[in-house]
CSV table of C-alpha atoms in Angstrom, one decimal:
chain,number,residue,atom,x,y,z
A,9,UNK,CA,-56.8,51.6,-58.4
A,10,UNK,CA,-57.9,54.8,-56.5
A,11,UNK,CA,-54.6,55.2,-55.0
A,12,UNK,CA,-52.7,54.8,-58.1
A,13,UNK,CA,-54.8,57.1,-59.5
A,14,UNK,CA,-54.3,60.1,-56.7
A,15,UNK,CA,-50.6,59.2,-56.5
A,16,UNK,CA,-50.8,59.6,-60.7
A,17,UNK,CA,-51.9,63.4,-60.3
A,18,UNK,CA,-49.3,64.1,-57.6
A,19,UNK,CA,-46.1,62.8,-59.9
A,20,UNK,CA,-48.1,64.1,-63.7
A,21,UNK,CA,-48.4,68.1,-61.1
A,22,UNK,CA,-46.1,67.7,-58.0
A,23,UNK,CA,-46.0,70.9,-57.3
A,24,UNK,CA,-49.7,71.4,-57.3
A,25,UNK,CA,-51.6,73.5,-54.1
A,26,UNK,CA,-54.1,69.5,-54.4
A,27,UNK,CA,-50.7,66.8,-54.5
A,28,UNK,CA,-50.4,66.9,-51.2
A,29,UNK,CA,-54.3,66.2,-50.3
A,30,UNK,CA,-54.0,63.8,-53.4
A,31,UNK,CA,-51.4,62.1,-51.7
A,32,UNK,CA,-53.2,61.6,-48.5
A,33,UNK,CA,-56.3,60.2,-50.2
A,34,UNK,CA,-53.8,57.7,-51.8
A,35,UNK,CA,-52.6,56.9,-48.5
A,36,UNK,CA,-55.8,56.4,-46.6
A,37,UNK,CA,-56.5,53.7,-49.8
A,38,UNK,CA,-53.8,51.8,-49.1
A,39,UNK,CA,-54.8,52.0,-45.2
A,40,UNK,CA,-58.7,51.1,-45.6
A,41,UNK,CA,-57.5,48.7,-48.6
A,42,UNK,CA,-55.1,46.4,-46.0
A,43,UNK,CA,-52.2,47.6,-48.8
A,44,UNK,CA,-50.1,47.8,-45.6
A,45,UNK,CA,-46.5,47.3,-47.8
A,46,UNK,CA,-47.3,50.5,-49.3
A,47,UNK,CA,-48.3,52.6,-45.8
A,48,UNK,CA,-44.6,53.4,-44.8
A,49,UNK,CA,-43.1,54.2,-47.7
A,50,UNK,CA,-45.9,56.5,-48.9
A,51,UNK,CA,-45.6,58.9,-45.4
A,52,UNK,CA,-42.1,58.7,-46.5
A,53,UNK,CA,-42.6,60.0,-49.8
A,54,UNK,CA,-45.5,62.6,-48.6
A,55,UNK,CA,-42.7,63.9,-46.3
A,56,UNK,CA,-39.9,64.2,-48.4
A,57,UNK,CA,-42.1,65.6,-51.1
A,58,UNK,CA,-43.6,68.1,-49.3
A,59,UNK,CA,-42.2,68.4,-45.8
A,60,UNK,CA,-40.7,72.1,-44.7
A,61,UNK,CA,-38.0,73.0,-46.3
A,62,UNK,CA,-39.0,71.3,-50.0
A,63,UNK,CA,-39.4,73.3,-53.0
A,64,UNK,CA,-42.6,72.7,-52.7
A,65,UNK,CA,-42.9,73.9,-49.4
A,66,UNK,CA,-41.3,76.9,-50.4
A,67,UNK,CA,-43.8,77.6,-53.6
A,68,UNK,CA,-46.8,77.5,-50.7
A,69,UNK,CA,-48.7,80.4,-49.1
A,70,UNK,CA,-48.7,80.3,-45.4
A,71,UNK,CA,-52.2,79.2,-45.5
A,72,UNK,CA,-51.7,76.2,-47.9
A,73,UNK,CA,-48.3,75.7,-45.5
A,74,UNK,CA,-50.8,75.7,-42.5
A,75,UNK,CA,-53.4,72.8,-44.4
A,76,UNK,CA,-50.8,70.2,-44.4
A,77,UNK,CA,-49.0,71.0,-41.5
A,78,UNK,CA,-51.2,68.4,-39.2
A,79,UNK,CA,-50.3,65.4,-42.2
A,80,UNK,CA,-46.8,66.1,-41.7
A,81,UNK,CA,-46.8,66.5,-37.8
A,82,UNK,CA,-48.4,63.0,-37.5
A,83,UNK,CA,-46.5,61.1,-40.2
A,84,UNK,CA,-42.9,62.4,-39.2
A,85,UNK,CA,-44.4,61.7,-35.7
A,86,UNK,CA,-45.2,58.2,-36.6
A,87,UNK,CA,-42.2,57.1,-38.7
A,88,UNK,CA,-40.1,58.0,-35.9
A,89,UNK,CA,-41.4,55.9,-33.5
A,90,UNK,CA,-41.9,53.4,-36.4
A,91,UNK,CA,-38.7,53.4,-36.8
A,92,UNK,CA,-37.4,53.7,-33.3
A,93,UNK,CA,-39.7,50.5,-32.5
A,94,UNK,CA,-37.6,48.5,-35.2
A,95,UNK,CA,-34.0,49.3,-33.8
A,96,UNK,CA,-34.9,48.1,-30.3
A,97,UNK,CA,-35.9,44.8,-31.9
A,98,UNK,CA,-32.6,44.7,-34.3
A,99,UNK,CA,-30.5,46.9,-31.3
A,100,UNK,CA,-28.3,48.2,-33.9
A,101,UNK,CA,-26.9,51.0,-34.5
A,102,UNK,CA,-27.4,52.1,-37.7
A,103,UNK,CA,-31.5,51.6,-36.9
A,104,UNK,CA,-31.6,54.0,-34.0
A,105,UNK,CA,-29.8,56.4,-36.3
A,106,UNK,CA,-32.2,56.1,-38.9
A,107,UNK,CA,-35.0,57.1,-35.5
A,108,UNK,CA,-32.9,60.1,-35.2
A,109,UNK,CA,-33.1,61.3,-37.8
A,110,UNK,CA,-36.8,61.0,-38.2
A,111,UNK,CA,-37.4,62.7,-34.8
A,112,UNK,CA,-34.2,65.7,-35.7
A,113,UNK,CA,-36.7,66.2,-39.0
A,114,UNK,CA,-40.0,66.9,-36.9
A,115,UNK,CA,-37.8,69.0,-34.4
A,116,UNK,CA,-36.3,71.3,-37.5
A,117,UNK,CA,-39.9,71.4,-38.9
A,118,UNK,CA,-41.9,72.5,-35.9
A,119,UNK,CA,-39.5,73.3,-32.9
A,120,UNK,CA,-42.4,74.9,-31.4
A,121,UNK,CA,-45.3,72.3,-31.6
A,122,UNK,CA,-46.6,71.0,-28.7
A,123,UNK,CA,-44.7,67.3,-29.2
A,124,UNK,CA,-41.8,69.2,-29.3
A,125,UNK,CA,-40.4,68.6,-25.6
A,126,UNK,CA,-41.1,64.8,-26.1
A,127,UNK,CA,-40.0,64.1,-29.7
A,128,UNK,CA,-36.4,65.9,-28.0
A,129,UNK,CA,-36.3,63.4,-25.4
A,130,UNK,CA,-36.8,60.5,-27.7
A,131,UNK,CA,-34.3,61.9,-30.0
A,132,UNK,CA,-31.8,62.1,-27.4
A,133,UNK,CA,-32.9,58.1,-26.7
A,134,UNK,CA,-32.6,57.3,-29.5
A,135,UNK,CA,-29.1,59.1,-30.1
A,136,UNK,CA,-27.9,57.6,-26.8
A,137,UNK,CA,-28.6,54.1,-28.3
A,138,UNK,CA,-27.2,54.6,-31.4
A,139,UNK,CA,-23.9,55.3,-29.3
A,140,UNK,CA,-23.8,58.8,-30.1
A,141,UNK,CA,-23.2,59.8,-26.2
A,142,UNK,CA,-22.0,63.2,-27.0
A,143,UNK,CA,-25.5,64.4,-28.9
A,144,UNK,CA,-27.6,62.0,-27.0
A,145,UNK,CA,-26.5,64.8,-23.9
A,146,UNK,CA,-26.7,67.4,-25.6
A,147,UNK,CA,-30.0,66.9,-26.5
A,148,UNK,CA,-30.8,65.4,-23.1
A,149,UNK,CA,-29.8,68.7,-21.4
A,150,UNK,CA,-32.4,70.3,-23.7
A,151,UNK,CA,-35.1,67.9,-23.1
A,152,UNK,CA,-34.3,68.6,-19.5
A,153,UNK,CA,-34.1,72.3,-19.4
A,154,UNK,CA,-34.5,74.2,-22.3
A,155,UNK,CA,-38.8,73.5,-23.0
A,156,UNK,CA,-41.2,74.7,-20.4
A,157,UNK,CA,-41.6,71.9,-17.5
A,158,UNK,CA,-43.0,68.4,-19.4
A,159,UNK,CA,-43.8,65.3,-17.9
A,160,UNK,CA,-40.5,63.7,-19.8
A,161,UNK,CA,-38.3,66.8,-17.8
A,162,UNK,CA,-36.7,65.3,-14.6
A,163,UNK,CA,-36.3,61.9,-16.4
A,164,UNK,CA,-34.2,63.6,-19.2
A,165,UNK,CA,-32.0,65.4,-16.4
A,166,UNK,CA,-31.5,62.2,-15.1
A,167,UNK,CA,-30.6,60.3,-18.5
A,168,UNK,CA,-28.1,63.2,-18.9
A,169,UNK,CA,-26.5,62.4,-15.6
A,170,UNK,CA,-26.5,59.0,-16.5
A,171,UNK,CA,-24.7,59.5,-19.9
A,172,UNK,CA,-22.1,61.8,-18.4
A,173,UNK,CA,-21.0,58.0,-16.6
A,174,UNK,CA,-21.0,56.6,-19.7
A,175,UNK,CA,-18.7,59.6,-21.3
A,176,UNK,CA,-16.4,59.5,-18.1
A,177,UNK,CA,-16.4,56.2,-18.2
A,178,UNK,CA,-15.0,56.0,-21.8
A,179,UNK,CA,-12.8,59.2,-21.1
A,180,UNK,CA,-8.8,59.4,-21.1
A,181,UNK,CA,-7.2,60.2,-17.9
A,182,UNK,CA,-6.4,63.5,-20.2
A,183,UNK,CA,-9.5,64.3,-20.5
């Protein structure tokens, strides 16, 4: 009942400065209340209702940008590895696509966090097994070389290497 109530405020004034702590309170009810059906799909919703780039991000001072900045960094953080955990068990394709995209949202939310270098390299995993061997190097090669050293650097050079076999491998004599 608590968490319908919160969630009732953040639909009735979505674009409220409170929705989004609204929303969290609704969330940890669901979590301390074992409503574990609802968990996922409300970080889902928290994100897409308030994550960078929304309106409602938009309407937001800096500061009030800043208070539910750490909400967003863990739940895009954990969706994505949610989500990456379920394609390896399914190994198809259109799973680890849905894991990219979760980790390519927290990378063109907060390219500068601290997670950053990491959340690249899983991207560019999770790319590479959704057969997307083009962007999975890409984003290998920044993993690698473009963030300051990370403990995730020499085996992202490497997994580039690697996927330049796979590309050649699949390559015309043309090409």
């Amino acid at each position: 009942d608590a968490a319908d109530t919160f969630m009732a405020f953040t639909i009735k004034f979505p674009k409220s400065v409170l929705s989004p702590s609204f929303h969290s309170l609704a969330l940890k009810a669901y979590i301390d209340g074992g409503i574990n059906h609802k968990v996922l799909d409300s970080k889902i919703l928290y994100v897409k209702n308030y994550g960078v780039g929304t309106s409602y991000w938009k309407l937001q001072t800096a500061e009030d940008q800043e208070k539910i900045k750490p909400d967003l960094i863990r739940h895009i953080s954990e969706l994505s590895l949610h989500f990456q955990a379920l394609a390896r068990k399914s190994k198809k394709q259109k799973d680890f696509k849905v894991a990219a995209n979760w980790y390519k949202t927290f990378l063109s939310s907060f390219p500068n966090d601290k997670a950053a270098a990491n959340m690249n390299f899983l991207y560019a995993e999770a790319l590479f097994d959704a057969r997307l061997y083009n962007q999975a190097l890409a984003e290998y090669e920044k993993a690698a070389y473009e963030y300051p050293r990370h403990k995730k650097s020499a085996e992202a050079g490497y997994a580039a290497l690697l996927t330049y076999n796979v590309l050649l491998k699949q390559a015309s004599s043309k090409q």
